[in-house]
Coordinates of C-alpha atoms in Angstrom, one line a residue:
M292 CA 80.1 149.3 143.7
R293 CA 78.9 148.4 140.2
N294 CA 81.4 149.0 137.3
Y295 CA 81.4 148.5 133.6
I296 CA 83.4 145.5 132.3
L297 CA 85.5 145.6 129.1
P298 CA 86.1 141.9 128.0
F299 CA 89.4 141.2 126.3
R300 CA 90.5 137.9 124.6
D301 CA 94.3 138.3 124.9
L302 CA 94.9 141.0 127.5
I303 CA 95.6 140.4 131.2
V304 CA 97.2 143.3 133.1
H305 CA 98.3 143.9 136.7
P306 CA 97.5 147.1 138.7
G307 CA 99.8 150.1 138.6
L308 CA 100.3 150.3 134.8
T309 CA 99.1 152.6 132.1
V310 CA 97.6 150.5 129.4
P311 CA 96.7 151.8 125.8
V312 CA 93.9 149.9 124.2
Y313 CA 92.7 150.0 120.6
I314 CA 89.1 149.0 120.1
D315 CA 87.1 148.4 116.9
N316 CA 84.2 146.2 118.3
P317 CA 81.0 148.3 118.6
A318 CA 80.0 146.8 121.9
S319 CA 83.4 147.5 123.4
V320 CA 83.3 151.1 122.1
A321 CA 79.9 151.6 123.6
C322 CA 81.1 150.2 126.9
I323 CA 84.0 152.6 127.2
E324 CA 81.8 155.6 126.1
A325 CA 79.2 154.6 128.7
A326 CA 81.9 154.4 131.5
A327 CA 83.4 157.7 130.4
A328 CA 80.0 159.4 130.3
A329 CA 79.2 158.2 133.8
N330 CA 82.7 159.1 135.0
Q331 CA 83.2 155.6 136.4
K332 CA 86.1 153.2 136.5
L333 CA 86.4 150.3 134.0
V334 CA 87.3 146.7 134.6
I335 CA 89.5 144.9 132.1
T336 CA 88.5 141.2 132.2
P337 CA 89.7 138.2 130.2
Q338 CA 87.1 136.1 128.4
H339 CA 86.6 132.4 127.9
S340 CA 85.1 132.6 124.4
W341 CA 87.0 133.5 121.2
S342 CA 84.3 135.8 119.8
Y343 CA 82.8 138.7 121.8
P344 CA 81.1 137.2 124.9
A345 CA 77.3 136.9 124.9
S346 CA 76.6 135.8 128.5
P347 CA 78.2 136.3 132.0
E348 CA 79.6 132.8 131.8
D349 CA 81.8 133.8 128.9
V350 CA 84.0 136.1 131.1
Y351 CA 86.2 135.3 134.1
D352 CA 85.2 136.4 137.6
V353 CA 88.4 138.4 138.1
G354 CA 89.8 141.5 136.4
T355 CA 91.8 144.7 136.7
L356 CA 90.1 147.9 137.7
G357 CA 91.3 151.2 136.1
D358 CA 90.6 154.8 135.4
I359 CA 89.9 156.0 131.9
A360 CA 92.6 158.6 131.4
Q361 CA 91.9 159.5 127.8
V362 CA 89.5 158.5 125.0
L363 CA 90.0 159.3 121.3
R364 CA 87.5 158.4 118.7
L365 CA 89.0 158.0 115.2
P366 CA 87.2 158.8 111.9
D367 CA 86.7 155.1 111.0
G368 CA 84.6 154.5 114.1
T369 CA 87.3 152.8 116.1
L370 CA 88.4 154.1 119.5
H371 CA 91.8 154.6 121.2
A372 CA 91.8 154.8 125.0
I373 CA 94.4 155.0 127.8
I374 CA 93.5 153.2 131.1
R375 CA 95.5 153.5 134.3
T376 CA 95.0 150.3 136.3
T377 CA 94.7 150.5 140.1
D378 CA 93.4 147.3 141.6
V379 CA 92.7 143.6 141.0
V380 CA 89.0 143.0 141.7
K381 CA 86.6 140.0 142.0
L382 CA 83.4 140.2 140.0
D383 CA 80.0 139.3 141.4
N384 CA 76.5 139.4 139.9
T385 CA 77.7 140.0 136.4
Q386 CA 75.0 141.2 134.0
V387 CA 74.8 142.0 130.3
E388 CA 72.5 144.5 128.7
N389 CA 72.7 145.5 125.0
S390 CA 76.1 143.6 124.9
I391 CA 77.4 145.8 127.7
F392 CA 78.6 144.0 130.8
T393 CA 78.5 145.3 134.4
A394 CA 79.3 143.6 137.7
E395 CA 79.7 144.3 141.4
T396 CA 83.5 144.6 142.2
T397 CA 85.4 143.7 145.3
P398 CA 89.1 144.6 145.5
I399 CA 91.7 141.8 146.1
E400 CA 94.5 143.1 148.3
I401 CA 98.0 142.5 146.9
L402 CA 101.0 142.5 149.4
D403 CA 103.6 144.9 148.0
D404 CA 106.8 142.7 148.6
S405 CA 108.3 143.7 145.3
E406 CA 111.4 145.1 146.9
S407 CA 112.2 142.1 149.1
E408 CA 115.4 140.1 148.4
Q409 CA 113.4 136.8 147.7
T410 CA 111.1 138.6 145.3
I411 CA 114.0 140.2 143.4
A412 CA 115.9 136.9 143.3
L413 CA 112.8 135.1 141.9
R414 CA 112.4 137.9 139.3
D415 CA 116.0 137.4 138.2
K416 CA 115.6 133.6 138.0
V417 CA 112.5 134.0 135.8
A418 CA 114.4 136.3 133.5
E419 CA 117.3 133.9 133.3
N420 CA 115.1 130.9 132.5
M421 CA 113.4 132.9 129.8
Q422 CA 116.7 132.5 127.9
A423 CA 115.7 128.8 127.1
L424 CA 112.4 130.1 125.5
S425 CA 113.9 133.0 123.6
A426 CA 114.8 130.9 120.5
S427 CA 111.4 129.2 120.2
R428 CA 109.2 132.3 121.2
K429 CA 111.2 134.8 119.1
F430 CA 111.3 137.6 121.7
K431 CA 114.2 139.9 122.6
L432 CA 115.7 139.5 126.1
E433 CA 117.1 143.0 125.8
K434 CA 113.6 144.5 126.1
M435 CA 113.0 142.4 129.2
R436 CA 116.2 143.6 130.8
A437 CA 115.1 147.2 130.1
I438 CA 111.8 146.5 131.8
I439 CA 113.5 145.2 134.9
Q440 CA 115.7 148.3 135.2
N441 CA 113.1 151.0 134.4
Y442 CA 109.6 149.7 135.2
P443 CA 107.7 148.3 138.3
M444 CA 107.2 144.6 139.0
A445 CA 103.8 144.6 137.4
A446 CA 105.2 145.5 134.1
F447 CA 107.8 142.7 134.3
V448 CA 105.1 140.1 135.2
D449 CA 102.9 141.2 132.3
S450 CA 105.8 141.3 129.9
V451 CA 106.7 137.7 130.8
I452 CA 103.1 136.5 130.4
Q453 CA 102.8 138.2 127.0
S454 CA 106.2 137.1 125.7
A455 CA 105.9 133.5 126.8
D456 CA 102.3 133.4 125.5
I457 CA 101.1 131.8 128.8
D458 CA 97.6 130.3 128.7
T459 CA 94.7 132.5 130.0
D460 CA 93.9 130.1 132.8
D461 CA 97.4 130.2 134.1
A462 CA 97.6 134.0 133.7
V463 CA 94.3 134.4 135.7
R464 CA 95.8 132.2 138.5
I465 CA 98.8 134.6 138.6
L466 CA 96.5 137.6 138.6
R467 CA 94.5 136.3 141.6
T468 CA 97.6 135.7 143.7
Q469 CA 98.0 138.1 146.6
S470 CA 101.7 138.8 146.7
W471 CA 104.4 139.4 144.0
R472 CA 106.5 136.6 145.5
E473 CA 103.7 134.1 144.9
K474 CA 103.1 135.4 141.4
L475 CA 106.7 135.0 140.5
M476 CA 106.7 131.4 142.0
L477 CA 103.8 130.4 139.7
L478 CA 105.4 132.2 136.8
L479 CA 108.8 130.4 137.4
E480 CA 107.0 127.0 137.6
K481 CA 105.3 127.6 134.3
I482 CA 108.4 129.0 132.5
N483 CA 110.4 125.9 133.6
L484 CA 107.8 123.6 132.3
M485 CA 107.6 125.4 129.0
A486 CA 111.4 125.5 128.7
E487 CA 111.6 121.7 129.2
T488 CA 108.9 121.2 126.6
A489 CA 110.7 123.4 124.2
K490 CA 113.9 121.4 124.7
I491 CA 112.1 118.2 123.8
E492 CA 110.4 119.8 120.8
N493 CA 113.7 121.1 119.6
S494 CA 115.4 117.7 120.0
I495 CA 112.5 116.0 118.0
N496 CA 112.6 118.7 115.4
R497 CA 116.3 118.3 114.9
R498 CA 116.0 114.6 114.5
I499 CA 113.2 114.9 112.0
Q500 CA 115.1 117.5 110.1
Q501 CA 118.2 115.4 110.0
Q502 CA 116.2 112.3 108.9
M503 CA 114.5 114.4 106.2
E504 CA 117.9 115.8 105.0
N505 CA 119.4 112.3 104.9
G506 CA 116.4 110.9 103.1
R507 CA 116.4 113.9 100.7
R508 CA 120.2 113.5 100.1
E509 CA 119.8 109.8 99.4
A510 CA 116.9 110.4 97.1
I511 CA 118.8 113.0 95.2
L512 CA 121.9 110.7 94.9
Q513 CA 119.7 107.8 93.8
E514 CA 118.0 109.9 91.2
K515 CA 121.3 111.1 89.9
M516 CA 122.7 107.6 89.8
R517 CA 119.6 106.4 87.8
A518 CA 120.1 109.3 85.4
I519 CA 123.7 108.4 84.9
Q520 CA 122.8 104.8 84.4
R521 CA 120.1 105.7 81.9
E522 CA 122.7 107.8 79.9
M523 CA 125.0 104.8 80.0
G524 CA 122.2 102.4 79.0
D525 CA 122.4 100.6 82.3
D526 CA 119.4 101.4 84.5
S527 CA 119.4 98.5 87.0
D528 CA 116.2 99.5 88.7
E529 CA 114.2 99.5 85.5
A530 CA 116.0 96.3 84.5
D531 CA 115.0 94.6 87.8
T532 CA 111.4 95.8 87.4
E533 CA 111.2 94.5 83.9
N534 CA 112.9 91.3 84.9
L535 CA 110.2 90.7 87.5
R536 CA 107.5 91.2 84.9
K537 CA 109.1 88.6 82.6
R538 CA 109.5 86.2 85.5
I539 CA 105.8 86.6 86.4
E540 CA 104.8 86.0 82.7
R541 CA 107.0 82.9 82.4
S542 CA 106.1 81.3 85.7
A543 CA 103.8 78.3 85.9
M544 CA 101.6 79.7 88.6
P545 CA 97.8 79.5 88.2
R546 CA 95.9 82.3 86.4
D547 CA 94.6 83.9 89.6
A548 CA 98.0 84.0 91.2
R549 CA 99.6 85.5 88.1
D550 CA 96.9 88.2 87.9
K551 CA 97.5 89.0 91.6
A552 CA 101.3 89.2 91.1
M553 CA 100.9 91.3 88.0
S554 CA 98.5 93.7 89.8
E555 CA 101.1 94.1 92.6
W556 CA 103.8 94.6 90.1
K557 CA 101.9 97.5 88.4
R558 CA 101.5 99.1 91.8
M559 CA 105.2 98.6 92.6
R560 CA 106.3 100.1 89.2
S561 CA 104.4 103.3 89.9
M562 CA 106.2 103.8 93.2
S563 CA 109.7 105.2 94.0
P564 CA 112.3 102.4 94.5
M565 CA 113.2 104.2 97.8
S566 CA 109.7 104.0 99.2
N567 CA 108.9 101.4 101.9
E568 CA 105.8 100.2 100.2
G569 CA 107.7 99.6 97.0
G570 CA 110.1 97.4 98.8
L571 CA 107.3 95.5 100.5
L572 CA 105.6 94.8 97.2
K573 CA 108.8 93.7 95.6
T574 CA 109.4 91.2 98.5
Y575 CA 105.8 90.0 98.1
I576 CA 106.3 89.3 94.4
E577 CA 109.5 87.5 95.1
E578 CA 107.7 85.3 97.6
V579 CA 105.0 84.4 95.1
L580 CA 107.5 83.6 92.4
A581 CA 109.5 81.4 94.9
M582 CA 106.6 79.1 95.5
P583 CA 106.7 75.7 93.7
W584 CA 103.5 76.1 91.9
E585 CA 104.1 73.3 89.3
K586 CA 107.4 71.9 90.5
S587 CA 107.2 68.2 91.7
D588 CA 109.7 65.4 92.5
V589 CA 108.7 62.8 89.9
A590 CA 110.7 59.8 91.2
P591 CA 108.7 56.6 90.4
I592 CA 107.5 54.6 93.4
D593 CA 109.2 51.2 93.8
L594 CA 107.8 49.1 96.6
K595 CA 110.9 46.8 96.7
T596 CA 113.2 49.9 97.1
A597 CA 110.8 51.4 99.7
R598 CA 110.9 48.1 101.7
A599 CA 114.7 48.0 101.5
V600 CA 115.1 51.6 102.7
L601 CA 112.8 51.0 105.7
D602 CA 114.5 47.7 106.6
S603 CA 118.0 49.2 106.3
Q604 CA 117.2 52.3 108.5
H605 CA 114.9 50.7 111.1
S606 CA 115.2 47.4 112.9
G607 CA 112.0 45.6 114.1
M608 CA 108.6 47.4 113.9
Q609 CA 107.5 45.0 111.2
A610 CA 103.7 45.8 111.7
V611 CA 104.4 49.5 111.4
K612 CA 106.6 49.1 108.3
E613 CA 103.9 46.9 106.7
R614 CA 101.3 49.6 107.2
I615 CA 103.6 52.2 105.7
L616 CA 104.2 50.0 102.7
E617 CA 100.4 49.6 102.3
H618 CA 100.1 53.3 102.2
I619 CA 102.8 53.6 99.6
A620 CA 101.2 50.9 97.5
V621 CA 98.0 52.9 97.4
M622 CA 99.9 56.0 96.4
K623 CA 101.5 54.1 93.5
K624 CA 98.2 52.8 92.3
T625 CA 96.2 56.1 92.6
G626 CA 99.1 58.4 91.7
G627 CA 98.1 60.7 94.6
N628 CA 97.9 60.9 98.4
Q629 CA 94.5 59.4 98.8
G630 CA 93.7 58.0 102.2
S631 CA 94.1 59.1 105.8
I632 CA 96.9 61.1 107.2
L633 CA 99.3 58.8 109.1
C634 CA 100.0 59.7 112.8
F635 CA 102.7 57.8 114.6
V636 CA 102.1 57.7 118.4
G637 CA 104.7 56.4 120.8
A638 CA 107.1 57.2 123.6
P639 CA 110.1 59.4 123.0
G640 CA 113.0 57.6 121.4
V641 CA 111.1 54.9 119.6
G642 CA 111.9 56.3 116.1
K643 CA 108.8 58.2 115.0
T644 CA 110.6 61.2 113.4
S645 CA 113.4 59.1 111.9
L646 CA 110.7 56.8 110.4
C647 CA 109.2 59.8 108.6
K648 CA 112.6 60.7 107.2
S649 CA 112.9 57.1 105.9
I650 CA 109.5 57.4 104.2
A651 CA 110.7 60.5 102.3
D652 CA 113.9 58.6 101.3
A653 CA 111.8 55.6 100.2
L654 CA 109.6 57.8 98.0
G655 CA 112.5 59.9 96.6
R656 CA 110.9 63.1 97.9
K657 CA 112.1 66.2 99.8
Y658 CA 111.6 66.2 103.5
Q659 CA 110.7 69.0 105.9
R660 CA 109.9 68.8 109.6
I661 CA 107.7 71.4 111.4
S662 CA 107.7 71.2 115.2
L663 CA 104.3 72.1 116.7
G664 CA 105.3 72.0 120.3
G665 CA 104.0 75.1 122.1
I666 CA 102.5 76.7 119.0
S667 CA 99.4 78.8 119.9
D668 CA 99.2 81.3 117.1
E669 CA 97.1 80.6 114.0
A670 CA 99.5 82.7 112.0
H671 CA 102.1 80.0 112.2
F672 CA 100.0 78.1 109.6
R673 CA 98.1 80.8 107.8
G674 CA 100.8 83.5 107.8
H675 CA 100.4 87.2 108.4
R676 CA 98.7 89.8 106.4
K677 CA 101.3 91.6 104.3
T678 CA 100.2 95.0 105.7
Y679 CA 101.8 94.1 109.0
I680 CA 105.4 95.0 109.7
G681 CA 107.6 91.9 109.4
A682 CA 104.8 89.9 107.7
Q683 CA 105.7 86.5 106.3
T684 CA 104.2 83.4 105.0
G685 CA 103.0 80.5 107.3
R686 CA 105.3 77.6 108.1
I687 CA 103.6 75.3 105.6
M688 CA 104.2 77.7 102.7
D689 CA 107.7 78.4 104.0
A690 CA 108.5 74.6 104.0
L691 CA 107.3 74.2 100.4
K692 CA 109.4 77.2 99.3
R693 CA 112.5 75.7 100.9
C694 CA 111.8 72.3 99.3
K695 CA 111.3 73.8 95.9
A696 CA 108.7 71.1 95.2
N697 CA 104.9 70.9 95.8
N698 CA 104.9 67.2 96.8
P699 CA 107.4 66.8 99.7
V700 CA 106.9 64.8 102.9
I701 CA 106.1 67.3 105.7
V702 CA 106.3 66.0 109.2
L703 CA 104.0 67.7 111.8
D704 CA 106.1 66.8 114.9
E705 CA 104.5 66.7 118.4
I706 CA 101.0 67.5 117.1
D707 CA 99.7 66.7 120.6
K708 CA 101.7 69.6 122.1
M709 CA 99.8 72.5 120.3
G710 CA 98.3 75.2 122.5
R711 CA 95.5 77.8 122.1
D712 CA 95.3 81.4 123.3
W713 CA 93.9 84.9 122.4
R714 CA 96.0 84.9 119.2
G715 CA 93.8 82.2 117.7
D716 CA 93.2 78.5 117.4
P717 CA 96.0 76.9 115.3
E718 CA 94.1 73.5 115.4
S719 CA 91.3 74.9 113.2
A720 CA 93.9 75.9 110.5
L721 CA 95.6 72.5 110.8
L722 CA 92.3 70.7 110.3
E723 CA 91.9 72.6 107.0
I724 CA 95.4 71.6 106.0
L725 CA 94.9 67.9 106.7
D726 CA 91.5 67.7 105.1
P727 CA 91.8 66.4 101.5
E728 CA 88.6 68.1 100.5
Q729 CA 89.8 71.6 101.7
N730 CA 93.5 71.7 101.2
K731 CA 93.2 71.8 97.5
S732 CA 92.6 75.5 97.8
F733 CA 94.5 76.5 100.9
R734 CA 94.9 80.3 101.2
D735 CA 97.9 81.8 103.1
H736 CA 97.1 85.2 104.5
Y737 CA 100.4 86.6 103.2
L738 CA 100.2 85.2 99.6
E739 CA 96.4 86.0 99.4
V740 CA 96.0 83.3 96.6
D741 CA 95.0 79.7 96.7
F742 CA 97.7 76.9 96.8
D743 CA 97.0 73.2 96.2
L744 CA 98.4 71.1 99.1
S745 CA 96.8 67.9 98.0
N746 CA 100.2 66.6 96.6
V747 CA 101.9 67.1 100.0
L748 CA 102.3 63.9 102.1
F749 CA 101.6 65.0 105.6
I750 CA 102.7 62.7 108.5
A751 CA 102.1 63.5 112.2
T752 CA 103.9 62.4 115.3
A753 CA 102.7 62.4 118.9
N754 CA 103.7 61.1 122.3
S755 CA 100.1 60.5 123.4
L756 CA 96.5 60.6 122.1
N757 CA 95.8 63.9 124.1
M758 CA 94.2 65.5 121.0
S759 CA 90.7 66.7 120.0
N760 CA 88.4 64.2 118.4
A761 CA 88.2 66.3 115.3
L762 CA 92.0 66.1 114.9
K763 CA 92.1 62.3 115.5
D764 CA 89.3 61.9 113.0
R765 CA 91.5 63.4 110.3
M766 CA 94.3 60.9 110.9
E767 CA 95.0 57.2 111.1
I768 CA 96.6 56.5 114.4
I769 CA 99.5 54.0 114.3
E770 CA 100.9 53.2 117.7
I771 CA 104.6 52.4 117.8
P772 CA 105.4 50.2 120.8
G773 CA 108.6 50.2 122.8
Y774 CA 111.5 47.9 121.7
S775 CA 112.2 44.6 123.3
E776 CA 115.6 43.9 124.7
D777 CA 116.6 41.8 121.7
E778 CA 115.5 44.6 119.3
K779 CA 117.5 47.2 121.3
V780 CA 120.6 45.0 121.0
Q781 CA 120.0 44.6 117.2
I782 CA 119.5 48.4 116.8
A783 CA 122.6 49.1 118.8
R784 CA 124.6 46.7 116.5
E785 CA 123.2 48.1 113.3
H786 CA 123.0 51.8 114.1
L787 CA 123.8 53.2 117.5
I788 CA 127.4 52.1 117.9
A789 CA 128.3 53.6 114.6
R790 CA 126.5 56.8 115.4
A791 CA 128.2 57.1 118.8
A792 CA 131.6 56.5 117.1
R793 CA 130.9 59.2 114.6
D794 CA 129.9 61.7 117.3
T795 CA 133.0 61.1 119.4
G796 CA 135.6 60.5 116.6
W797 CA 136.2 56.8 117.2
N798 CA 137.2 54.2 114.7
T799 CA 134.5 51.5 114.9
D800 CA 137.2 48.8 114.5
N801 CA 138.6 49.8 117.9
I802 CA 135.2 49.3 119.6
I803 CA 134.8 45.7 120.9
I804 CA 131.5 45.0 122.7
D805 CA 129.5 41.8 122.7
D806 CA 125.7 41.2 123.1
K807 CA 126.2 40.3 126.8
A808 CA 127.8 43.7 127.5
L809 CA 125.0 45.5 125.5
R810 CA 122.3 43.7 127.5
H811 CA 124.1 44.7 130.7
L812 CA 124.1 48.3 129.5
I813 CA 120.4 48.2 128.6
R814 CA 119.3 46.5 131.8
N815 CA 121.3 48.6 134.3
Y816 CA 121.7 52.1 132.6
T817 CA 118.5 52.6 130.6
S818 CA 114.8 52.7 131.6
E819 CA 112.9 53.8 128.5
D820 CA 110.9 52.1 125.8
G821 CA 113.0 53.7 123.0
V822 CA 116.7 53.8 122.3
R823 CA 117.6 57.4 122.8
E824 CA 118.9 56.8 126.3
L825 CA 120.9 53.8 125.1
Q826 CA 122.4 56.1 122.5
R827 CA 123.5 58.6 125.2
E828 CA 125.0 55.8 127.3
L829 CA 127.1 54.4 124.4
T830 CA 128.3 57.9 123.7
A831 CA 129.2 58.4 127.3
L832 CA 131.2 55.2 127.3
L833 CA 133.3 56.3 124.4
R834 CA 133.8 59.8 125.8
R835 CA 135.0 58.4 129.1
T836 CA 137.4 56.1 127.4
L837 CA 138.9 58.9 125.4
L838 CA 139.5 60.9 128.6
E839 CA 141.4 57.9 130.1
H840 CA 143.6 57.5 127.1
D841 CA 144.4 61.2 126.6
G842 CA 142.0 61.6 123.7
E843 CA 143.2 58.6 121.7
D844 CA 140.7 55.9 120.6
V845 CA 142.7 52.9 121.7
K846 CA 141.2 49.5 120.9
T847 CA 139.0 48.7 123.9
E848 CA 136.8 45.7 124.9
F849 CA 133.8 46.9 126.7
T850 CA 132.9 44.1 129.1
P851 CA 130.2 44.5 131.8
Q852 CA 132.9 45.1 134.4
K853 CA 134.5 47.8 132.1
I854 CA 131.1 49.4 131.6
D855 CA 130.4 49.6 135.4
E856 CA 133.9 51.0 135.9
L857 CA 133.3 53.8 133.4
L858 CA 129.7 54.6 134.2
S859 CA 129.7 54.1 138.0
A860 CA 128.8 57.7 138.6
R861 CA 125.8 57.5 136.2
K862 CA 124.6 54.2 137.6
S863 CA 123.5 55.7 140.9
A864 CA 121.5 58.3 139.1
V865 CA 119.7 55.7 137.0
L866 CA 118.9 53.6 140.1
A867 CA 117.5 56.5 142.0
K868 CA 115.4 57.4 139.0
R869 CA 114.0 53.8 138.8
I870 CA 113.0 53.7 142.5
G871 CA 111.2 57.1 142.1
F872 CA 113.4 59.5 144.0
G873 CA 115.1 61.3 141.1
V874 CA 118.2 63.4 141.4
R875 CA 118.0 67.1 142.1
A876 CA 120.3 69.5 140.3

């Protein structure tokens, strides 16, 4: 049978109820009047669209069939009607003519299991779980209890759908279901989901409210404190802000850097001291002021002093030391760092890094070492943009800031161990730093102003020549060969024994060891070109002797036999290493 359809945006009802409707839409009024004039039943159907539907696709294909019990037209043109619902129906062949919808209706049978124990238990569980939604949805549970006691199951289901404001799609699913037990199961599932969501929302809202209250409380207290300080003539925040401005004006930074710092200071001054951005801007200005723009170590270069320092701190390596002195002589003549960047290449333990420290001592300059092993992020050199959380300057700028001078000796250690990945190519940044034509205006991403690196003496170290041709082209490679046995003995006499004594707490006067014993130690317990392993073995000798004498450094003569006795356990490991087997941990 074909029936008239009354679309509703927010009304879904089950059969067996008397529903009052108030209508002010002309198309809906015409629909009810047409159904009443034809003495036909009316189908209340939910709609997809927000405005009045214009096509059959705008309404759902299921609704509630009902009799029109009463129609009352009011003077303002609106209409009040009472409809008694009887069946849930499926709609087919929906048509619209003059904004009035009609469709073929087929009843959907609903099993009346409303009085079964399972159905009643489900109803009570739904009512109980509605308690969790009562605070957020602002409905009264007393009204729902009255519905349970005095009205049929359909009224309870409709009341829960309306009170919990369940989505139309979910409400239509419930309406299609063919038993009250299944309807309540779907309803309980939806109520539980909404209750859990409400708990999470309440927890988030409480945290946000607490944070806002704490922030508001702190802001109020800070404002009161500033007001009190102003009354007492002691406004520390304003004093700090004004002090920053004076420091910017008095600083020796270039004009563009000063303009940038002053621009950020004006932004900071307009912000609240409690704001995050204000704190970030203050940190940025402090970083700019901390840079050694015009601060230099002005110790005069003395070639005799430089030679004496190199000879006192390093034995042998005459060719290497002569090349270093040539470089220093050019610096003395030109007054700058003209020439290639020195790169010391050699096996571990031959003294590359300590040689760089000696150069800094010979020049009377500050010394900083930057280890490049494993670096694969360009930001290590160029820094991070200050808009990022935790942003900071690159390692070059950080080294200059710690030196408090713009002409230190900076050692780029293990330059052959740099990597490269998706975060960028650090080698390209390093090429700019090492190029005398480009590093005069090096720009760190954090500082955002140019800095002159031409006064910095960069020295690189590497274990091998496994580097790109572009990088090798920027530097002068100086290979440091391994030490001969005689040189190792001399180094042990002049440096290593005293260092081992200092590390273990020995008095050097109590250590008696001749060249024969040193050669025995070198030949039988070390297998490297450098002297790092020799240093470890000397330290091990002194440690073992302390253990034998209850922690006392008794005067001891270390003969070859005494050395074998003390280091017998280590000797087998060294022999295994020499023949290529190694020792597994």
